[in-house]
Short mmCIF file of C-alpha atoms in Angstrom, two decimals:
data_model
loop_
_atom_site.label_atom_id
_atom_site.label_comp_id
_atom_site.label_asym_id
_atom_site.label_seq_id
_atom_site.Cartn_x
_atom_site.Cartn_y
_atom_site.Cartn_z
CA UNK V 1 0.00 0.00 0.00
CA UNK V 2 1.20 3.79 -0.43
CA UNK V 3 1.55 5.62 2.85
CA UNK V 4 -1.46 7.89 3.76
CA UNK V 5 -3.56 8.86 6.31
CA UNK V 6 -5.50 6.45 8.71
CA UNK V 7 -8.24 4.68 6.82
CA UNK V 8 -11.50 6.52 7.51
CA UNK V 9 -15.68 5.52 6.95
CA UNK V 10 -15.81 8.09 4.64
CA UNK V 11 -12.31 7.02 2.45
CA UNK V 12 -13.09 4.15 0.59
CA UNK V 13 -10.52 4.78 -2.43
CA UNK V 14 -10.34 1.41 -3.74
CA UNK V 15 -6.86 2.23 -4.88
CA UNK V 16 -5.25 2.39 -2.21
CA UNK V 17 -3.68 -1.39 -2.14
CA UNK V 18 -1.94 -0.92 -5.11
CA UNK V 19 -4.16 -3.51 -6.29
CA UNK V 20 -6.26 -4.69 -8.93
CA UNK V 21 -9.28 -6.53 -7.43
CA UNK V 22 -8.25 -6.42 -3.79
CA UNK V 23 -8.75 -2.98 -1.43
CA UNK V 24 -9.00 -2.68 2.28
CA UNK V 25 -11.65 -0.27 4.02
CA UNK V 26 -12.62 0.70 7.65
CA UNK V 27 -16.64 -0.15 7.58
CA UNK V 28 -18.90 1.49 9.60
CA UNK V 29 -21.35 -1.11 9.09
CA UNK V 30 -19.50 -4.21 9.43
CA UNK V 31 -17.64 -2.33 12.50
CA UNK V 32 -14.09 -2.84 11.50
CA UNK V 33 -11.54 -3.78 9.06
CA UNK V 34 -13.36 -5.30 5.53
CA UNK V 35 -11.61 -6.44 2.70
CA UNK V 36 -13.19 -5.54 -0.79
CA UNK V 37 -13.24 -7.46 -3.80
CA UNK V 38 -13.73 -5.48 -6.56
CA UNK V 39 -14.95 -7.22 -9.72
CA UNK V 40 -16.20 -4.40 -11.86
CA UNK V 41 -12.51 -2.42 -12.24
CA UNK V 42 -13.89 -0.93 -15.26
CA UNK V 43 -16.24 0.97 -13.03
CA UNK V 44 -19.93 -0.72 -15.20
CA UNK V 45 -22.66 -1.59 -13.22
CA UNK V 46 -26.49 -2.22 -14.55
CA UNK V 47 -27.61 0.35 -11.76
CA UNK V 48 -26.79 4.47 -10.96
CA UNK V 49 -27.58 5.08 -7.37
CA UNK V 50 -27.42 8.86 -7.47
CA UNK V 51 -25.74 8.38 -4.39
CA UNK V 52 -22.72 6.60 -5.36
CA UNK V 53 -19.44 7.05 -4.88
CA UNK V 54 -17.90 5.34 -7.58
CA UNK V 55 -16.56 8.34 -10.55
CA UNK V 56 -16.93 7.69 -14.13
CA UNK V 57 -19.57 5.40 -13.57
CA UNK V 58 -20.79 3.67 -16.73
CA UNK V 59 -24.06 1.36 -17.56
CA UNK V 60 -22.19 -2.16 -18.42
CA UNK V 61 -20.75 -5.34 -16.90
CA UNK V 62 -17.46 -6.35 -15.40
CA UNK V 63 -14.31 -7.18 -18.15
CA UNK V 64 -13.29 -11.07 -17.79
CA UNK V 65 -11.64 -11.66 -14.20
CA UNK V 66 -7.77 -12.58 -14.27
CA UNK V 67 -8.55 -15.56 -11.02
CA UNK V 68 -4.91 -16.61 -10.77
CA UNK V 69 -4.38 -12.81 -10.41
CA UNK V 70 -7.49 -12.17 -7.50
CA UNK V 71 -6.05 -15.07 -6.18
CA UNK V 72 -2.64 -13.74 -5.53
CA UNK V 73 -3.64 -10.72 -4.51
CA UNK V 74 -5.91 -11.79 -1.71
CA UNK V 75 -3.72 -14.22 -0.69
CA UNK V 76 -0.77 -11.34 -0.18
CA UNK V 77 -3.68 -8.84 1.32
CA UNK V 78 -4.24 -11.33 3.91
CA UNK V 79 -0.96 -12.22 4.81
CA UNK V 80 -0.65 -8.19 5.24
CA UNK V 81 -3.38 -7.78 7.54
CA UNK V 82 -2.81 -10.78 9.69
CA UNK V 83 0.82 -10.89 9.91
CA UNK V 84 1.97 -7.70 8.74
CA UNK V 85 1.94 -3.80 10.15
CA UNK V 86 -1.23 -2.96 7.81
CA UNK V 87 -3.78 -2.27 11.17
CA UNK V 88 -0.71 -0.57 12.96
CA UNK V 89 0.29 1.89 9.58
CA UNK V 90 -3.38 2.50 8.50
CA UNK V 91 -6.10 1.99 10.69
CA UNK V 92 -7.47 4.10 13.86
CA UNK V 93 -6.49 1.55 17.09
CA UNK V 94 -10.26 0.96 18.00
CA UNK V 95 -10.98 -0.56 14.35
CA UNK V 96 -8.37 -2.36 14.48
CA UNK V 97 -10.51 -6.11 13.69
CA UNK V 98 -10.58 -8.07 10.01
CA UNK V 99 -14.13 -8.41 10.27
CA UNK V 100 -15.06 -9.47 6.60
CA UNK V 101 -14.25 -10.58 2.78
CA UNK V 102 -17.17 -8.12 0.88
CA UNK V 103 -17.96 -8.50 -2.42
CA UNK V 104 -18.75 -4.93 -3.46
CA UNK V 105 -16.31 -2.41 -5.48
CA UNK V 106 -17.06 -0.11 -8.15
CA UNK V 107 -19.99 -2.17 -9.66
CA UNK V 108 -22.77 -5.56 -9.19
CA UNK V 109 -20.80 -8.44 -8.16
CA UNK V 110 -22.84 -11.08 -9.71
CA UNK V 111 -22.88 -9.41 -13.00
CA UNK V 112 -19.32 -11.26 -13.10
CA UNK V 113 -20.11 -14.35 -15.39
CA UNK V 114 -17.20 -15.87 -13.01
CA UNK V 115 -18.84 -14.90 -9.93
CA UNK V 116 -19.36 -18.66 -9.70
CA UNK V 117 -15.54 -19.39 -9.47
CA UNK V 118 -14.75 -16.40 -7.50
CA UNK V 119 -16.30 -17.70 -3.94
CA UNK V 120 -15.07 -20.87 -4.44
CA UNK V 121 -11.61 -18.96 -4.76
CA UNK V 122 -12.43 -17.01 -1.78
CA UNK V 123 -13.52 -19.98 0.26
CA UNK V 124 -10.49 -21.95 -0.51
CA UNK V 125 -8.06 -18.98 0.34
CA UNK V 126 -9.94 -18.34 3.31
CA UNK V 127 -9.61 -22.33 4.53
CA UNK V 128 -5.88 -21.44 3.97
CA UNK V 129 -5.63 -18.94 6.29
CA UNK V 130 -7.64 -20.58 8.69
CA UNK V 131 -10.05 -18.25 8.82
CA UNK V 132 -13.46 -20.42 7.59
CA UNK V 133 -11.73 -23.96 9.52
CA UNK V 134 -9.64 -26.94 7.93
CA UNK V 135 -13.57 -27.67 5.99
CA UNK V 136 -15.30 -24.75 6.49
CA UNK V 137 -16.19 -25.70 9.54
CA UNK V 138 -18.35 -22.53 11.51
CA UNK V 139 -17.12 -23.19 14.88
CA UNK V 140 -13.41 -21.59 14.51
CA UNK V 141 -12.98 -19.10 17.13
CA UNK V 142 -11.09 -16.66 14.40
CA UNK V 143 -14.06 -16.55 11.85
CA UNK V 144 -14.62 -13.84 9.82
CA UNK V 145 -17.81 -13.18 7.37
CA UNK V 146 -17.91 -13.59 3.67
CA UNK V 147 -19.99 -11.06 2.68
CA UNK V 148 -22.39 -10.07 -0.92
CA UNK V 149 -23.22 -6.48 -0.87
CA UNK V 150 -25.32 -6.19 -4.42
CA UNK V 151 -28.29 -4.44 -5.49
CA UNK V 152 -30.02 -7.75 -6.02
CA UNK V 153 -31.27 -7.11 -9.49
CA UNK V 154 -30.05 -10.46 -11.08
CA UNK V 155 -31.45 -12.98 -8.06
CA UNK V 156 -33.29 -14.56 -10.07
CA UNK V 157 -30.70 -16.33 -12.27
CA UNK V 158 -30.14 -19.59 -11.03
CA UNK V 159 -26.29 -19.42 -11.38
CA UNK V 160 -26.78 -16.43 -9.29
CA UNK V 161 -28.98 -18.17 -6.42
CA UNK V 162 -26.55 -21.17 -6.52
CA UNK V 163 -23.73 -18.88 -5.86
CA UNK V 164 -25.21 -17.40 -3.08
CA UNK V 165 -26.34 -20.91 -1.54
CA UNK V 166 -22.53 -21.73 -1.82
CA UNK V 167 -22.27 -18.42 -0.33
CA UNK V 168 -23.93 -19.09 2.96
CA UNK V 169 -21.98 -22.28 3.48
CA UNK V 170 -18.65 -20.15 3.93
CA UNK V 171 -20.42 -18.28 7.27
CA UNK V 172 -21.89 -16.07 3.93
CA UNK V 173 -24.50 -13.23 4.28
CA UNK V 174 -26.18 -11.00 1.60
CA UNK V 175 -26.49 -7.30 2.19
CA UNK V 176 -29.33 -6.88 -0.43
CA UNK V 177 -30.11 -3.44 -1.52
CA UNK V 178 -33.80 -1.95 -1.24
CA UNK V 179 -33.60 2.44 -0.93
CA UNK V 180 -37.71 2.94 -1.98
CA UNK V 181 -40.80 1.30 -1.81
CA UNK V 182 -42.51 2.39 -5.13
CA UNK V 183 -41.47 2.23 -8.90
CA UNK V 184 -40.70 6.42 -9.06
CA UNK V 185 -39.05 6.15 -5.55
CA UNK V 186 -36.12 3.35 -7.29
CA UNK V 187 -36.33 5.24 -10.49
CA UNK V 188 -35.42 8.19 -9.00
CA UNK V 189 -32.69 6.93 -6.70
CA UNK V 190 -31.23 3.82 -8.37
CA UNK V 191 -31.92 5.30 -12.33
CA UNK V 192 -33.06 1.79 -12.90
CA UNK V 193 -37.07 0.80 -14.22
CA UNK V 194 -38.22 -2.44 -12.23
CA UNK V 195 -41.16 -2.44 -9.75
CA UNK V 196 -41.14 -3.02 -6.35
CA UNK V 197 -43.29 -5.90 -6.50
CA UNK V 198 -40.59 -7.96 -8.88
CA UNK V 199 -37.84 -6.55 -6.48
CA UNK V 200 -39.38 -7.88 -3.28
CA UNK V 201 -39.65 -11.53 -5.10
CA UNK V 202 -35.90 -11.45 -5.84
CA UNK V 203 -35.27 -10.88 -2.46
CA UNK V 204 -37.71 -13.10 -1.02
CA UNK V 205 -35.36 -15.84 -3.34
CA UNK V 206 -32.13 -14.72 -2.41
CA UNK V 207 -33.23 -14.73 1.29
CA UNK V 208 -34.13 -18.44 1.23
CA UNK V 209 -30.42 -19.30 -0.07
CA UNK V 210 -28.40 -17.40 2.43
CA UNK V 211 -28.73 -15.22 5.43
CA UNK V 212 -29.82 -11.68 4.57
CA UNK V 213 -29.99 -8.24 5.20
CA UNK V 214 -31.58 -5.37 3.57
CA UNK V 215 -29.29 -2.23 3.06
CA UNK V 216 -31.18 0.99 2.56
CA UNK V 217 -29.56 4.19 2.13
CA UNK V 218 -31.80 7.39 3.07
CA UNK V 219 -30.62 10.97 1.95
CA UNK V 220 -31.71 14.61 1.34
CA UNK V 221 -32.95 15.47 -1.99
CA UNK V 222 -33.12 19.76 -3.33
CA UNK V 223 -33.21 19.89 0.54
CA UNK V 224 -35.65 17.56 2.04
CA UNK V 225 -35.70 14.39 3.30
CA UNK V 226 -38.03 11.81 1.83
CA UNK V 227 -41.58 12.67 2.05
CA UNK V 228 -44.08 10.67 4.45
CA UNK V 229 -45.44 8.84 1.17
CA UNK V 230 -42.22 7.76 0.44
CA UNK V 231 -41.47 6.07 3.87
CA UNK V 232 -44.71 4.74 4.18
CA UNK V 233 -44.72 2.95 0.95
CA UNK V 234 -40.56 1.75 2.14
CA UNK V 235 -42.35 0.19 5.07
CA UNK V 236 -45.17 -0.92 3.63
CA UNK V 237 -42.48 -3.23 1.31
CA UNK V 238 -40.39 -4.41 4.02
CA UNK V 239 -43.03 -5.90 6.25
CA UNK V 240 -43.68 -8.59 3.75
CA UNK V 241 -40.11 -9.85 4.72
CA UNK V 242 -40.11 -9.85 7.91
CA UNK V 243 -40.25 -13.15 8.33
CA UNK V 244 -37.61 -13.82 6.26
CA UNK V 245 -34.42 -11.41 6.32
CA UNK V 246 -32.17 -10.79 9.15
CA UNK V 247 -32.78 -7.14 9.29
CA UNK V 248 -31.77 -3.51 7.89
CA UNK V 249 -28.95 -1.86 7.56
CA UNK V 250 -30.51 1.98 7.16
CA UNK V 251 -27.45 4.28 6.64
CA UNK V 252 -27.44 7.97 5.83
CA UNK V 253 -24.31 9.54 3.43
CA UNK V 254 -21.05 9.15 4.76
CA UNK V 255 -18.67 9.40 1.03
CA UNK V 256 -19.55 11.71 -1.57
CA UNK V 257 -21.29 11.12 -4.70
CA UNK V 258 -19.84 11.16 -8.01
CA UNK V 259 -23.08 11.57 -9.74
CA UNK V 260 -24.93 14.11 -11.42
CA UNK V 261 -27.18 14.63 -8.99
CA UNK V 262 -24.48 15.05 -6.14
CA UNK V 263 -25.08 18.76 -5.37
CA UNK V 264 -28.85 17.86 -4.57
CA UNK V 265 -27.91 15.27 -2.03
CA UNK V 266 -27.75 16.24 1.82
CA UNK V 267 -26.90 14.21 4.64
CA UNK V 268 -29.97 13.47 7.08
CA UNK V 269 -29.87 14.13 10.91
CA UNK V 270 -29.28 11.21 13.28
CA UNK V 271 -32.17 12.26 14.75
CA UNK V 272 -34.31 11.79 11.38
CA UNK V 273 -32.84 8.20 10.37
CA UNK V 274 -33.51 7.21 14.31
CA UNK V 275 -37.02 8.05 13.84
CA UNK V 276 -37.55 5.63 10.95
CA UNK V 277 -35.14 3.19 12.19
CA UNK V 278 -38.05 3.23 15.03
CA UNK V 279 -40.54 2.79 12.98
CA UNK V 280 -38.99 -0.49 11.10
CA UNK V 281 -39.07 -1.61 14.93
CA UNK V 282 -42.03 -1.60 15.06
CA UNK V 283 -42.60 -3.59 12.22
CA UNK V 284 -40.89 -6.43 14.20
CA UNK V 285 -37.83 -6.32 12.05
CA UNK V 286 -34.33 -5.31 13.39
CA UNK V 287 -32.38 -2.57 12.64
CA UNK V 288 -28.77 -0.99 12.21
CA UNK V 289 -28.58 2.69 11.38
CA UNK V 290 -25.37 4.20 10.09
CA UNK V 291 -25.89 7.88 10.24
#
């Protein structure tokens, strides 16, 4: 890595390994050290959250995936992190804990036609480093989580779901995005045309392979926060999974957005995202909120 500053929540360059595919961040979310894998390098994704960070963002999928290369690299990441001075150089003493493998980066994950190949990759490395147990065995005291953060959108593919069943027998979970509860509330965030209906169904499938979460991000817009419609509609959604994810991750805007729309973005009050993350409470569901 090139010296910098400490790693921050609201740095997540992924370049600043010196790698291709492989990038360390401090998460607030997964409360620690996480470890990126970052399949779409060519910065193509088949969504545009207004809110995201990634610059040059283009509508696309990822370029083939050099494995022997991800391979290497994660290995040598590791071997950083776990025996090096990588927490001691770059990260604040208090985060100081490898708390996960995410599947995230500059794009969708499973748009990858080798996602497939990539977890078993990732599960074999991780077996190496003792990290998942001699057979993935989910007892080791030094576990970590192999995590899919994704949008969701292409759950139901079967090569997809099977991926993600393979997934949760690595100690996997999904962190499965969901920002609005009507077809003009993703539109307007995501820049993508599905309904919320179809959405929901995805999730509903992706939740009965592997442990998961829904990740909603909440922001300002010209101004304002979302209007009462808006999160009654969001809510409205979410309570017909209640029975059947692990819970939300709500999380307000911590990175800046290298969208169009950035200027019109604000960052919502603790206070505000508290009130809602109250609210999904009371649906029965629980909650993490990330201001």
């Amino acid at each position: 890595m090139t010296d910098q500053q400490t790693l921050t929540v609201s740095d997540h360059n992924r370049d600043v390994s010196g790698m291709k595919y492989v990038y360390p961040v401090v998460s607030r979310r997964a409360g620690g050290v996480s470890i990126g894998i970052n399949l779409n390098v060519n910065n193509a994704c088949n969504w545009r959250c207004v809110y995201c960070q990634v610059p040059n963002l283009t509508r696309g999928t990822p370029p083939p995936i050099d494995l022997p290369l991800l391979e290497k690299e994660l290995r040598s990441f590791l071997t950083y992190a776990l025996h090096g001075d990588f927490m001691a150089r770059y990260v604040a003493e208090g985060d100081r804990h490898l708390k996960d493998i995410a599947f995230s980066g500059n794009g969708e994950p499973t748009s990858a036609k080798e996602f497939p190949e990539v977890v078993s990759l990732v599960e074999k490395v991780l077996i190496e480093f003792n990290l998942l147990g001699a057979s993935g065995n989910t007892n080791q005291v030094n576990l970590i989580k192999l995590r899919l953060i994704t949008n969701g959108s292409l759950m139901d593919k079967q090569t997809v779901l099977d991926s993600v069943s393979h997934l949760a027998k690595c100690n996997g979970e999904v962190w499965f995005k969901l920002d609005a509860g009507t077809k003009e509330g993703i539109s307007r965030i995501n820049d993508v045309n599905l309904t919320p209906e179809s959405h929901i169904q995805r999730l509903i499938k992706c939740a009965a392979a592997c442990p998961t979460f829904i990740q909603t991000c909440m922001f300002g817009l010209d101004g304002e926060p979302p209007q009462e419609a808006d999160i009654e509609a969001y809510l409205a959604l979410i309570s017909q999974v209640k029975d059947v994810v692990q819970g939300v991750h709500l999380y307000g805007l911590a990175r800046p957005s290298y969208q169009a729309e950035a200027a019109r973005l604000s960052r919502l009050s603790e206070e505000w995202l508290g009130g809602v993350a109250q609210r999904i409470r009371q649906l029965g569901l629980t909650v993490y909120v990330s201001p």
